[in-house]
Amino acid sequence: MKAKYSKVSVIAPARLHMGFFDLSGSLGRNFGSIGIALNEISTRLSAMPATSRAIVGPSSERAELCLTMLCQALKVPDLLSIRIESAIPEHVGLGSGTQMALAIGSALNAIYGLGLSVREIAAVTERGLRSGIGIGIFEQGGLVVDGGRGEKSITPPVLVHMDIPDDWRFILVFDKRGQGLHGLQEIQAFSQLPPFSALEAARLCYLLLMQGLPAVAEQELEKFGEVITELQRSVGEHFAPAQGGVFTSTEVAEVMAWLAQQGAVAIGQTSWGPTGFCAVKSPALAEALVQEGRGRFAHFEKLTMVTASARNSGGEVLAF
């Protein structure tokens, strides 16, 4: 197959996964989730047709697997030179696997002029088996709510897309000592968890629909934060037997408790962690809290704190 372009560059943004609504499908659909795209953390790569296959840069092993799977499924040549400029850290709750798959798939889609949608690429790579947030933020960015999986779902449908106010900032707390559950461990954890209460699923859905989303529309961070904190508490307690507590990392949990005392809201852990997150109303406040936190928790040598803004646009694919 002849290449249509000589070079394609892709940016695939990281995301915060803020929680599921129905982990047992007690109301008819499994999972359902909410998340937000981030600006400062992303997978960035460029791909060019070549005489031999070569992949260089961070997370190159994951990229190799994605490329092999996609080329076999799409029946296109794998003779590409791929340079990964940056990669979302793996297995820390930021959606690295989905974004790498979509980045590689989007590059192939453009180079060979396949005309595939983001969802068709996701389906080929078996992404969106539980959460549709990673797919949704690559499509649109911003805040995304997906409707979970029904009997006929291929990928979870996006029900809500909203822009996040420009001034809102998120504080992320990383623990370099470990990774969240993934792969077979994640599958086993889901299979061993007890049933999720239908009443609790209904309550969380109501909180999101009638409090959380209206708060975003009216730019009321505190009210939005209350809903996310409650969602995180409920889901975190359900996951606690599998991950050792509401937070995977006890040190991250301690920092998050301190941030809540300082007025941060939307306290939680993204996906299986160990990364914690919270939100504040301005860039200045976020930087001040991070600076103070770095000093206060300097004895936690494996922890790092950073600020991030929401990305209100999806992934970028540029063909030359």
CSV table of C-alpha atoms in Angstrom, one decimal:
chain,number,residue,atom,x,y,z
A,1,MET,CA,0.0,0.0,0.0
A,2,LYS,CA,1.4,3.4,-1.0
A,3,ALA,CA,1.8,6.1,1.7
A,4,LYS,CA,-0.3,9.2,1.3
A,5,TYR,CA,1.9,11.4,3.4
A,6,SER,CA,5.6,11.6,4.1
A,7,LYS,CA,5.3,12.5,7.8
A,8,VAL,CA,2.5,12.5,10.4
A,9,SER,CA,2.8,14.0,13.9
A,10,VAL,CA,0.3,13.2,16.7
A,11,ILE,CA,-0.4,14.6,20.1
A,12,ALA,CA,-2.5,12.3,22.4
A,13,PRO,CA,-3.3,14.0,25.8
A,14,ALA,CA,-3.3,12.4,29.2
A,15,ARG,CA,-6.4,12.2,31.2
A,16,LEU,CA,-7.7,12.1,34.8
A,17,HIS,CA,-10.1,9.3,35.3
A,18,MET,CA,-12.4,10.6,38.1
A,19,GLY,CA,-14.4,7.5,38.7
A,20,PHE,CA,-17.1,4.9,37.6
A,21,PHE,CA,-20.8,5.1,38.4
A,22,ASP,CA,-21.9,1.4,38.2
A,23,LEU,CA,-19.2,-1.2,38.6
A,24,SER,CA,-21.6,-4.1,38.5
A,25,GLY,CA,-24.1,-3.1,35.8
A,26,SER,CA,-26.8,-3.1,38.4
A,27,LEU,CA,-28.9,-0.6,36.5
A,28,GLY,CA,-28.4,-2.2,33.1
A,29,ARG,CA,-25.1,-0.8,31.9
A,30,ASN,CA,-21.7,-1.5,33.1
A,31,PHE,CA,-19.2,1.1,34.3
A,32,GLY,CA,-20.0,4.6,33.0
A,33,SER,CA,-17.3,7.1,33.9
A,34,ILE,CA,-16.1,10.8,34.1
A,35,GLY,CA,-12.7,12.2,33.2
A,36,ILE,CA,-10.8,15.3,32.1
A,37,ALA,CA,-8.1,15.8,29.5
A,38,LEU,CA,-4.8,17.4,30.6
A,39,ASN,CA,-2.6,19.9,28.7
A,40,GLU,CA,0.8,19.4,30.2
A,41,ILE,CA,1.2,15.6,29.9
A,42,SER,CA,0.9,13.8,26.6
A,43,THR,CA,2.2,11.3,24.2
A,44,ARG,CA,3.8,13.0,21.2
A,45,LEU,CA,5.2,11.1,18.2
A,46,SER,CA,6.0,11.4,14.6
A,47,ALA,CA,5.9,8.7,12.0
A,48,MET,CA,7.3,8.4,8.5
A,49,PRO,CA,7.4,5.7,5.8
A,50,ALA,CA,10.8,4.0,5.8
A,51,THR,CA,12.7,1.1,4.3
A,52,SER,CA,12.8,-0.7,7.6
A,53,ARG,CA,10.8,-0.6,10.9
A,54,ALA,CA,12.3,1.5,13.7
A,55,ILE,CA,10.8,3.0,16.9
A,56,VAL,CA,12.8,5.2,19.2
A,57,GLY,CA,12.0,7.1,22.4
A,58,PRO,CA,10.1,6.5,25.7
A,59,SER,CA,7.6,3.7,25.9
A,60,SER,CA,9.0,2.2,22.6
A,61,GLU,CA,8.1,-1.4,23.7
A,62,ARG,CA,4.5,-0.5,24.1
A,63,ALA,CA,4.5,1.4,20.8
A,64,GLU,CA,6.0,-1.8,19.1
A,65,LEU,CA,3.1,-3.9,20.4
A,66,CYS,CA,0.6,-1.3,19.2
A,67,LEU,CA,2.1,-1.0,15.8
A,68,THR,CA,2.2,-4.8,15.3
A,69,MET,CA,-1.4,-5.2,16.3
A,70,LEU,CA,-2.7,-2.4,14.2
A,71,CYS,CA,-0.7,-3.2,11.1
A,72,GLN,CA,-1.9,-6.8,11.2
A,73,ALA,CA,-5.5,-5.9,11.8
A,74,LEU,CA,-5.5,-3.1,9.2
A,75,LYS,CA,-3.4,-5.0,6.7
A,76,VAL,CA,-1.0,-2.2,6.1
A,77,PRO,CA,2.9,-2.2,5.9
A,78,ASP,CA,4.7,-1.7,9.2
A,79,LEU,CA,7.8,-0.2,7.5
A,80,LEU,CA,7.7,3.0,9.5
A,81,SER,CA,10.2,5.2,11.4
A,82,ILE,CA,8.5,6.4,14.6
A,83,ARG,CA,10.1,8.9,16.9
A,84,ILE,CA,8.4,9.3,20.3
A,85,GLU,CA,9.2,12.7,21.7
A,86,SER,CA,7.3,12.2,25.0
A,87,ALA,CA,5.1,9.5,26.5
A,88,ILE,CA,2.5,9.5,29.2
A,89,PRO,CA,4.0,7.6,32.2
A,90,GLU,CA,2.8,4.0,32.1
A,91,HIS,CA,0.4,2.5,34.7
A,92,VAL,CA,0.0,5.5,36.9
A,93,GLY,CA,-3.6,6.3,36.0
A,94,LEU,CA,-3.2,8.8,33.2
A,95,GLY,CA,-4.4,6.6,30.3
A,96,SER,CA,-1.0,5.8,28.7
A,97,GLY,CA,-2.0,2.6,27.0
A,98,THR,CA,-5.1,4.0,25.2
A,99,GLN,CA,-3.3,7.2,24.1
A,100,MET,CA,-0.4,5.3,22.7
A,101,ALA,CA,-2.7,3.0,20.8
A,102,LEU,CA,-4.7,6.0,19.4
A,103,ALA,CA,-1.5,7.9,18.6
A,104,ILE,CA,0.0,5.0,16.6
A,105,GLY,CA,-3.4,4.2,15.0
A,106,SER,CA,-4.0,7.8,14.0
A,107,ALA,CA,-0.6,8.0,12.4
A,108,LEU,CA,-1.2,4.9,10.4
A,109,ASN,CA,-4.7,6.1,9.5
A,110,ALA,CA,-3.3,9.3,8.1
A,111,ILE,CA,-0.2,7.9,6.4
A,112,TYR,CA,-2.2,5.3,4.5
A,113,GLY,CA,-5.4,7.3,4.0
A,114,LEU,CA,-7.6,4.7,5.7
A,115,GLY,CA,-10.4,7.0,6.6
A,116,LEU,CA,-11.0,5.5,10.1
A,117,SER,CA,-12.7,7.2,13.0
A,118,VAL,CA,-11.1,7.4,16.4
A,119,ARG,CA,-13.6,4.8,17.7
A,120,GLU,CA,-12.8,2.4,14.8
A,121,ILE,CA,-9.1,2.7,15.8
A,122,ALA,CA,-9.9,2.1,19.4
A,123,ALA,CA,-12.0,-1.0,18.6
A,124,VAL,CA,-9.1,-2.5,16.6
A,125,THR,CA,-6.8,-2.1,19.6
A,126,GLU,CA,-9.5,-3.3,22.0
A,127,ARG,CA,-9.5,0.0,23.9
A,128,GLY,CA,-12.6,1.1,25.7
A,129,LEU,CA,-13.4,-2.3,27.2
A,130,ARG,CA,-14.5,-0.6,30.5
A,131,SER,CA,-14.0,3.2,30.3
A,132,GLY,CA,-14.6,5.4,27.3
A,133,ILE,CA,-12.8,8.4,28.8
A,134,GLY,CA,-9.5,8.0,26.9
A,135,ILE,CA,-11.3,7.7,23.6
A,136,GLY,CA,-13.6,10.7,24.4
A,137,ILE,CA,-10.8,13.0,25.4
A,138,PHE,CA,-8.8,12.1,22.2
A,139,GLU,CA,-11.9,13.0,20.2
A,140,GLN,CA,-12.9,16.2,22.0
A,141,GLY,CA,-10.8,17.0,25.1
A,142,GLY,CA,-12.4,18.8,28.0
A,143,LEU,CA,-14.6,17.0,30.5
A,144,VAL,CA,-16.2,13.8,29.2
A,145,VAL,CA,-18.9,11.5,30.6
A,146,ASP,CA,-19.4,8.1,29.0
A,147,GLY,CA,-22.4,5.9,29.2
A,148,GLY,CA,-20.7,2.6,30.0
A,149,ARG,CA,-21.2,-0.6,28.2
A,150,GLY,CA,-24.5,-2.1,27.1
A,151,GLU,CA,-25.1,-5.4,25.4
A,152,LYS,CA,-24.3,-4.1,22.0
A,153,SER,CA,-21.6,-1.5,22.9
A,154,ILE,CA,-18.4,-1.6,20.9
A,155,THR,CA,-16.9,1.4,22.7
A,156,PRO,CA,-18.7,3.3,25.5
A,157,PRO,CA,-20.7,6.2,24.0
A,158,VAL,CA,-19.8,9.8,25.1
A,159,LEU,CA,-22.9,11.4,26.6
A,160,VAL,CA,-21.5,14.7,27.8
A,161,HIS,CA,-18.7,16.9,26.7
A,162,MET,CA,-18.0,20.2,28.4
A,163,ASP,CA,-15.2,22.7,28.4
A,164,ILE,CA,-13.4,23.3,31.7
A,165,PRO,CA,-12.8,27.0,32.8
A,166,ASP,CA,-9.4,28.2,31.8
A,167,ASP,CA,-8.4,29.2,35.4
A,168,TRP,CA,-9.1,25.9,37.0
A,169,ARG,CA,-6.0,24.0,37.9
A,170,PHE,CA,-5.3,20.4,38.9
A,171,ILE,CA,-2.6,19.3,41.3
A,172,LEU,CA,-1.2,15.8,40.6
A,173,VAL,CA,0.8,13.8,43.2
A,174,PHE,CA,2.9,11.0,41.8
A,175,ASP,CA,4.4,8.1,43.7
A,176,LYS,CA,7.4,6.7,41.8
A,177,ARG,CA,7.6,3.6,44.0
A,178,GLY,CA,4.8,1.7,42.3
A,179,GLN,CA,2.2,1.3,39.6
A,180,GLY,CA,-1.6,0.9,39.7
A,181,LEU,CA,-3.2,-2.4,38.8
A,182,HIS,CA,-3.2,-3.2,35.1
A,183,GLY,CA,-3.4,-6.0,32.6
A,184,LEU,CA,-4.3,-9.4,34.2
A,185,GLN,CA,-4.1,-8.0,37.7
A,186,GLU,CA,-6.8,-5.4,36.8
A,187,ILE,CA,-9.0,-8.0,35.2
A,188,GLN,CA,-8.7,-10.3,38.3
A,189,ALA,CA,-9.4,-7.4,40.6
A,190,PHE,CA,-12.7,-6.5,38.8
A,191,SER,CA,-13.8,-10.2,38.9
A,192,GLN,CA,-13.1,-10.5,42.6
A,193,LEU,CA,-14.8,-7.3,43.8
A,194,PRO,CA,-18.2,-7.7,45.5
A,195,PRO,CA,-21.4,-6.4,43.7
A,196,PHE,CA,-21.8,-2.7,43.6
A,197,SER,CA,-25.1,-1.5,45.1
A,198,ALA,CA,-27.8,-0.5,42.6
A,199,LEU,CA,-28.9,2.2,45.1
A,200,GLU,CA,-25.4,3.6,45.3
A,201,ALA,CA,-25.0,3.6,41.5
A,202,ALA,CA,-28.3,5.5,41.3
A,203,ARG,CA,-27.2,8.0,43.9
A,204,LEU,CA,-23.9,8.7,42.1
A,205,CYS,CA,-25.6,9.1,38.8
A,206,TYR,CA,-28.0,11.7,40.3
A,207,LEU,CA,-25.1,13.6,42.0
A,208,LEU,CA,-23.3,13.9,38.7
A,209,LEU,CA,-26.3,14.8,36.6
A,210,MET,CA,-28.0,17.2,39.0
A,211,GLN,CA,-25.1,18.7,40.9
A,212,GLY,CA,-21.7,18.0,39.3
A,213,LEU,CA,-22.4,18.8,35.7
A,214,PRO,CA,-24.5,21.9,36.4
A,215,ALA,CA,-21.7,23.2,38.7
A,216,VAL,CA,-19.2,22.9,35.7
A,217,ALA,CA,-21.7,24.8,33.5
A,218,GLU,CA,-22.0,27.5,36.1
A,219,GLN,CA,-18.3,27.5,36.8
A,220,GLU,CA,-18.7,26.6,40.5
A,221,LEU,CA,-15.6,24.6,41.3
A,222,GLU,CA,-16.5,23.9,44.9
A,223,LYS,CA,-19.8,22.2,44.1
A,224,PHE,CA,-18.2,20.2,41.3
A,225,GLY,CA,-15.4,19.2,43.7
A,226,GLU,CA,-17.9,18.0,46.3
A,227,VAL,CA,-19.4,15.6,43.8
A,228,ILE,CA,-16.0,14.3,42.6
A,229,THR,CA,-14.8,13.8,46.2
A,230,GLU,CA,-17.9,11.8,47.0
A,231,LEU,CA,-17.7,9.8,43.9
A,232,GLN,CA,-14.1,9.0,44.6
A,233,ARG,CA,-14.9,8.1,48.2
A,234,SER,CA,-17.6,5.7,47.2
A,235,VAL,CA,-15.7,4.0,44.4
A,236,GLY,CA,-12.4,4.0,46.4
A,237,GLU,CA,-14.0,2.2,49.3
A,238,HIS,CA,-15.4,-0.4,46.8
A,239,PHE,CA,-11.9,-0.8,45.3
A,240,ALA,CA,-10.1,-0.8,48.7
A,241,PRO,CA,-9.9,-4.6,49.0
A,242,ALA,CA,-8.0,-4.8,45.7
A,243,GLN,CA,-5.7,-1.8,46.1
A,244,GLY,CA,-5.1,-1.7,49.9
A,245,GLY,CA,-7.3,1.3,50.7
A,246,VAL,CA,-9.1,4.2,49.1
A,247,PHE,CA,-5.7,5.3,47.8
A,248,THR,CA,-3.1,2.8,46.5
A,249,SER,CA,-0.3,4.9,48.1
A,250,THR,CA,-0.5,5.8,51.7
A,251,GLU,CA,1.9,8.6,51.2
A,252,VAL,CA,-0.2,10.1,48.4
A,253,ALA,CA,-3.2,9.7,50.7
A,254,GLU,CA,-1.5,11.8,53.3
A,255,VAL,CA,-0.6,14.6,50.9
A,256,MET,CA,-4.2,14.6,49.5
A,257,ALA,CA,-5.6,14.9,53.0
A,258,TRP,CA,-3.4,18.0,53.6
A,259,LEU,CA,-4.4,19.5,50.3
A,260,ALA,CA,-8.0,19.1,51.2
A,261,GLN,CA,-7.3,21.0,54.5
A,262,GLN,CA,-5.8,23.8,52.4
A,263,GLY,CA,-9.0,24.2,50.5
A,264,ALA,CA,-8.4,22.0,47.5
A,265,VAL,CA,-11.5,20.1,46.1
A,266,ALA,CA,-12.2,17.1,43.9
A,267,ILE,CA,-9.9,15.0,46.0
A,268,GLY,CA,-9.2,11.6,44.4
A,269,GLN,CA,-7.1,9.0,42.7
A,270,THR,CA,-7.1,8.7,39.0
A,271,SER,CA,-7.9,5.1,37.9
A,272,TRP,CA,-6.0,2.5,39.9
A,273,GLY,CA,-3.4,5.2,40.8
A,274,PRO,CA,-1.1,5.6,42.5
A,275,THR,CA,-1.5,9.2,41.2
A,276,GLY,CA,-3.7,11.4,43.3
A,277,PHE,CA,-5.4,14.6,42.1
A,278,CYS,CA,-7.3,17.6,43.3
A,279,ALA,CA,-8.5,20.9,41.9
A,280,VAL,CA,-8.2,24.6,42.8
A,281,LYS,CA,-9.6,27.7,41.3
A,282,SER,CA,-6.5,29.5,40.0
A,283,PRO,CA,-3.0,28.9,38.7
A,284,ALA,CA,-1.5,31.1,41.5
A,285,LEU,CA,-3.1,29.0,44.2
A,286,ALA,CA,-2.1,25.7,42.6
A,287,GLU,CA,1.6,26.9,42.3
A,288,ALA,CA,1.6,28.1,45.9
A,289,LEU,CA,0.2,24.8,47.3
A,290,VAL,CA,2.7,22.8,45.2
A,291,GLN,CA,5.6,24.8,46.5
A,292,GLU,CA,4.4,24.5,50.1
A,293,GLY,CA,3.7,20.8,49.7
A,294,ARG,CA,7.1,20.1,48.2
A,295,GLY,CA,8.7,21.5,51.3
A,296,ARG,CA,6.3,20.0,53.8
A,297,PHE,CA,6.6,16.5,52.3
A,298,ALA,CA,10.2,16.6,51.3
A,299,HIS,CA,10.8,13.4,53.4
A,300,PHE,CA,8.6,11.5,51.0
A,301,GLU,CA,11.4,11.2,48.5
A,302,LYS,CA,9.5,9.2,45.9
A,303,LEU,CA,6.7,11.7,45.6
A,304,THR,CA,6.4,14.5,43.1
A,305,MET,CA,3.8,17.2,42.8
A,306,VAL,CA,2.9,19.1,39.6
A,307,THR,CA,0.2,21.4,38.4
A,308,ALA,CA,-1.8,20.8,35.2
A,309,SER,CA,-4.6,22.6,33.3
A,310,ALA,CA,-7.5,21.1,31.4
A,311,ARG,CA,-7.2,20.6,27.7
A,312,ASN,CA,-10.4,21.7,26.0
A,313,SER,CA,-9.4,20.2,22.6
A,314,GLY,CA,-8.8,16.6,21.6
A,315,GLY,CA,-5.8,14.9,20.1
A,316,GLU,CA,-3.9,16.5,17.2
A,317,VAL,CA,-3.0,14.8,14.0
A,318,LEU,CA,-0.9,16.8,11.5
A,319,ALA,CA,0.0,15.3,8.1
A,320,PHE,CA,2.8,16.6,5.8
